[in-house]
Short mmCIF file of C-alpha atoms in Angstrom, two decimals:
data_model
loop_
_atom_site.label_atom_id
_atom_site.label_comp_id
_atom_site.label_asym_id
_atom_site.label_seq_id
_atom_site.Cartn_x
_atom_site.Cartn_y
_atom_site.Cartn_z
CA MET A 1 30.75 34.00 223.90
CA VAL A 2 31.65 34.09 220.17
CA PRO A 3 30.55 37.29 218.39
CA THR A 4 28.09 36.97 215.51
CA ILE A 5 29.21 38.05 212.05
CA ASP A 6 27.27 41.31 212.56
CA GLU A 7 29.35 42.10 215.64
CA VAL A 8 32.70 41.53 213.92
CA SER A 9 34.71 44.66 213.02
CA SER A 10 35.08 45.69 209.41
CA GLY A 11 38.82 45.06 209.62
CA GLU A 12 38.21 41.49 210.76
CA LEU A 13 35.71 40.99 207.94
CA VAL A 14 38.32 42.18 205.45
CA ALA A 15 40.87 39.77 206.93
CA ARG A 16 38.37 36.92 206.61
CA ALA A 17 37.41 37.96 203.07
CA ARG A 18 41.09 37.81 202.14
CA GLN A 19 40.90 34.14 203.15
CA ASN A 20 37.89 33.62 200.86
CA ASP A 21 35.37 33.49 203.72
CA GLN A 22 32.01 33.86 201.94
CA ALA A 23 30.20 34.80 205.16
CA ALA A 24 32.62 37.71 205.59
CA TRP A 25 31.98 38.89 202.03
CA ASP A 26 28.24 38.61 202.59
CA ALA A 27 28.52 40.63 205.80
CA LEU A 28 30.59 43.35 204.10
CA ILE A 29 28.09 43.56 201.26
CA GLU A 30 25.13 43.72 203.63
CA ARG A 31 26.86 46.28 205.83
CA TYR A 32 27.92 48.71 203.11
CA THR A 33 25.71 48.34 200.03
CA GLY A 34 23.20 50.87 201.40
CA LEU A 35 26.02 53.36 201.87
CA LEU A 36 27.26 52.86 198.31
CA ARG A 37 23.76 53.28 196.89
CA SER A 38 23.14 56.44 198.90
CA ILE A 39 26.40 57.93 197.64
CA ALA A 40 25.49 57.18 194.03
CA ARG A 41 21.97 58.58 194.63
CA SER A 42 23.51 61.77 195.97
CA TYR A 43 24.93 62.32 192.47
CA ASP A 44 21.39 62.18 191.05
CA LEU A 45 22.13 59.01 189.08
CA GLY A 46 19.38 56.82 187.69
CA VAL A 47 18.50 53.40 189.08
CA ALA A 48 20.61 51.50 186.52
CA ASP A 49 23.62 53.78 187.06
CA ILE A 50 23.31 53.41 190.85
CA ALA A 51 23.37 49.62 190.43
CA ASP A 52 26.37 49.88 188.07
CA VAL A 53 28.30 52.14 190.46
CA THR A 54 27.58 49.81 193.39
CA GLN A 55 28.64 46.73 191.43
CA THR A 56 31.79 48.44 190.15
CA VAL A 57 32.81 49.50 193.67
CA TRP A 58 32.49 45.91 194.91
CA LEU A 59 34.51 44.72 191.92
CA ARG A 60 37.24 47.27 192.73
CA LEU A 61 37.33 45.96 196.31
CA VAL A 62 37.72 42.39 195.08
CA GLU A 63 40.56 43.51 192.79
CA ARG A 64 42.35 45.49 195.49
CA LEU A 65 41.44 43.67 198.68
CA ASP A 66 45.00 42.53 199.35
CA GLU A 67 46.30 46.10 198.79
CA LEU A 68 44.19 47.71 201.53
CA ARG A 69 46.67 49.15 204.02
CA GLU A 70 44.05 49.95 206.67
CA PRO A 71 41.38 47.23 206.61
CA ASP A 72 39.49 48.88 209.49
CA ARG A 73 38.87 51.85 207.17
CA VAL A 74 37.22 49.80 204.46
CA ALA A 75 34.05 51.93 204.77
CA THR A 76 36.03 55.05 203.89
CA TRP A 77 37.74 53.26 201.01
CA LEU A 78 34.36 52.11 199.69
CA ALA A 79 32.87 55.59 200.06
CA VAL A 80 35.75 57.31 198.25
CA THR A 81 35.59 54.72 195.48
CA ALA A 82 31.81 55.21 195.19
CA HIS A 83 32.31 58.97 194.84
CA ARG A 84 34.92 58.44 192.12
CA GLU A 85 32.77 55.94 190.23
CA SER A 86 29.73 58.24 190.50
CA ARG A 87 31.69 61.20 189.11
CA SER A 88 33.04 58.98 186.34
CA THR A 89 29.49 57.94 185.47
CA LEU A 90 28.43 61.60 185.36
CA ARG A 91 31.29 62.42 183.00
CA ARG A 92 30.34 59.53 180.72
CA ARG A 93 26.78 60.87 180.67
CA GLY A 94 28.02 64.37 179.80
CA ARG A 95 27.25 65.91 183.18
CA GLU A 96 29.83 67.41 185.47
CA VAL A 97 27.73 68.00 188.58
CA PRO A 98 24.59 66.40 189.95
CA ALA A 99 21.55 67.99 188.37
CA TRP A 100 18.58 69.12 190.37
CA THR A 101 15.84 68.25 187.96
CA VAL A 102 13.59 71.22 188.47
CA PRO A 103 12.39 73.15 185.44
CA ASP A 104 14.00 76.57 185.10
CA GLN A 105 10.87 78.03 183.57
CA ALA A 106 7.58 78.55 185.32
CA PRO A 107 4.66 76.41 184.16
CA ASP A 108 2.06 77.98 181.89
CA PRO A 109 -0.72 79.30 184.19
CA ASP A 110 -3.35 78.52 181.54
CA HIS A 111 -2.56 74.81 181.85
CA CYS A 112 -1.96 74.62 185.54
CA VAL A 113 -4.12 74.68 188.63
CA GLU A 114 -3.00 77.49 190.95
CA ARG A 115 -2.00 75.12 193.74
CA THR A 116 0.22 73.08 191.45
CA CYS A 117 1.86 76.26 190.16
CA VAL A 118 2.58 77.44 193.69
CA GLN A 119 4.06 74.04 194.60
CA ARG A 120 6.26 74.04 191.52
CA GLU A 121 7.41 77.58 192.23
CA ARG A 122 8.27 76.66 195.81
CA LEU A 123 10.15 73.56 194.65
CA SER A 124 12.04 75.69 192.18
CA ASP A 125 12.92 78.15 194.98
CA VAL A 126 14.19 75.31 197.18
CA ALA A 127 16.23 73.84 194.32
CA SER A 128 17.74 77.26 193.54
CA ALA A 129 18.59 77.81 197.21
CA ILE A 130 20.24 74.39 197.40
CA ARG A 131 22.23 75.01 194.21
CA ALA A 132 23.52 78.28 195.75
CA MET A 133 24.78 76.52 198.90
CA PRO A 134 28.36 75.31 199.38
CA GLU A 135 29.05 71.87 197.90
CA HIS A 136 29.53 70.19 201.31
CA CYS A 137 26.06 71.35 202.39
CA ARG A 138 24.47 70.19 199.14
CA ARG A 139 25.99 66.75 199.63
CA VAL A 140 24.98 66.47 203.29
CA LEU A 141 21.41 67.53 202.54
CA ARG A 142 21.18 65.11 199.58
CA PHE A 143 22.22 62.20 201.78
CA PHE A 144 19.44 62.88 204.26
CA ALA A 145 16.83 63.73 201.61
CA LEU A 146 17.35 60.79 199.27
CA ALA A 147 17.48 57.77 201.54
CA PRO A 148 17.32 56.75 205.14
CA VAL A 149 20.96 56.89 206.25
CA THR A 150 22.72 56.73 209.56
CA TYR A 151 25.17 59.32 210.80
CA ALA A 152 27.87 56.64 210.56
CA GLU A 153 27.11 56.13 206.86
CA VAL A 154 27.18 59.86 206.15
CA ALA A 155 30.41 60.26 208.12
CA ALA A 156 32.05 57.44 206.18
CA ALA A 157 30.78 58.72 202.85
CA LEU A 158 31.98 62.26 203.45
CA ASP A 159 35.09 61.22 205.38
CA ILE A 160 34.21 63.40 208.37
CA PRO A 161 34.00 62.54 212.07
CA ILE A 162 30.66 61.06 213.06
CA GLY A 163 30.29 63.71 215.77
CA SER A 164 30.31 66.49 213.19
CA VAL A 165 27.49 65.07 211.04
CA GLY A 166 24.66 66.39 213.22
CA PRO A 167 26.08 69.90 213.68
CA THR A 168 26.94 70.11 209.97
CA ARG A 169 23.42 69.04 209.03
CA THR A 170 21.97 71.60 211.45
CA ARG A 171 24.14 74.41 210.03
CA CYS A 172 23.26 73.45 206.45
CA LEU A 173 19.52 73.32 207.20
CA ALA A 174 19.76 76.70 208.95
CA GLY A 175 21.53 78.11 205.89
CA LEU A 176 18.84 76.70 203.62
CA ARG A 177 16.11 78.23 205.82
CA ARG A 178 17.89 81.62 205.68
CA ARG A 179 18.13 81.45 201.88
CA LEU A 180 14.43 80.64 201.69
CA GLY A 181 13.47 83.31 204.22
CA VAL A 182 11.96 80.75 206.57
CA VAL A 183 12.08 81.76 210.21
CA LYS A 184 12.31 79.00 212.76
#
């Protein structure tokens, strides 16, 4: 039985793309565009910047396809390139790190319903706790908070073994709970 294009390895898709196989390109794009977008989103980029980063990463792959030494690791190559492009976009925008867009000042109680004030205060507490966490935890938590992602996508994006994604996520969530004083 001949495997469908979805069952073909990434390395085989790269080999076929090198031979100008449009179906292979389409499969690569379908397989990894979500990953690229989630990486760009993890840098708190806007919709247009996310699209630009994604498009630029695909352009870089087209430019360097023949230079890939390990075609089976194309997901890692794409993820690393997406991180670099996202950081470059941040620098061009005058930001060095992803911003958690939570106001630093409390809302004016005279103009705010008590419930809304409490929610904003809690959100501010969560954002402060996340900002105080180690960078690897912030990135892991952003991946899971911003978009539906698979462990395989997170592993490729962070260049960590797939088996360590779950335990890392669990440790980071436990650390966040501790910082927030939430007992579970």
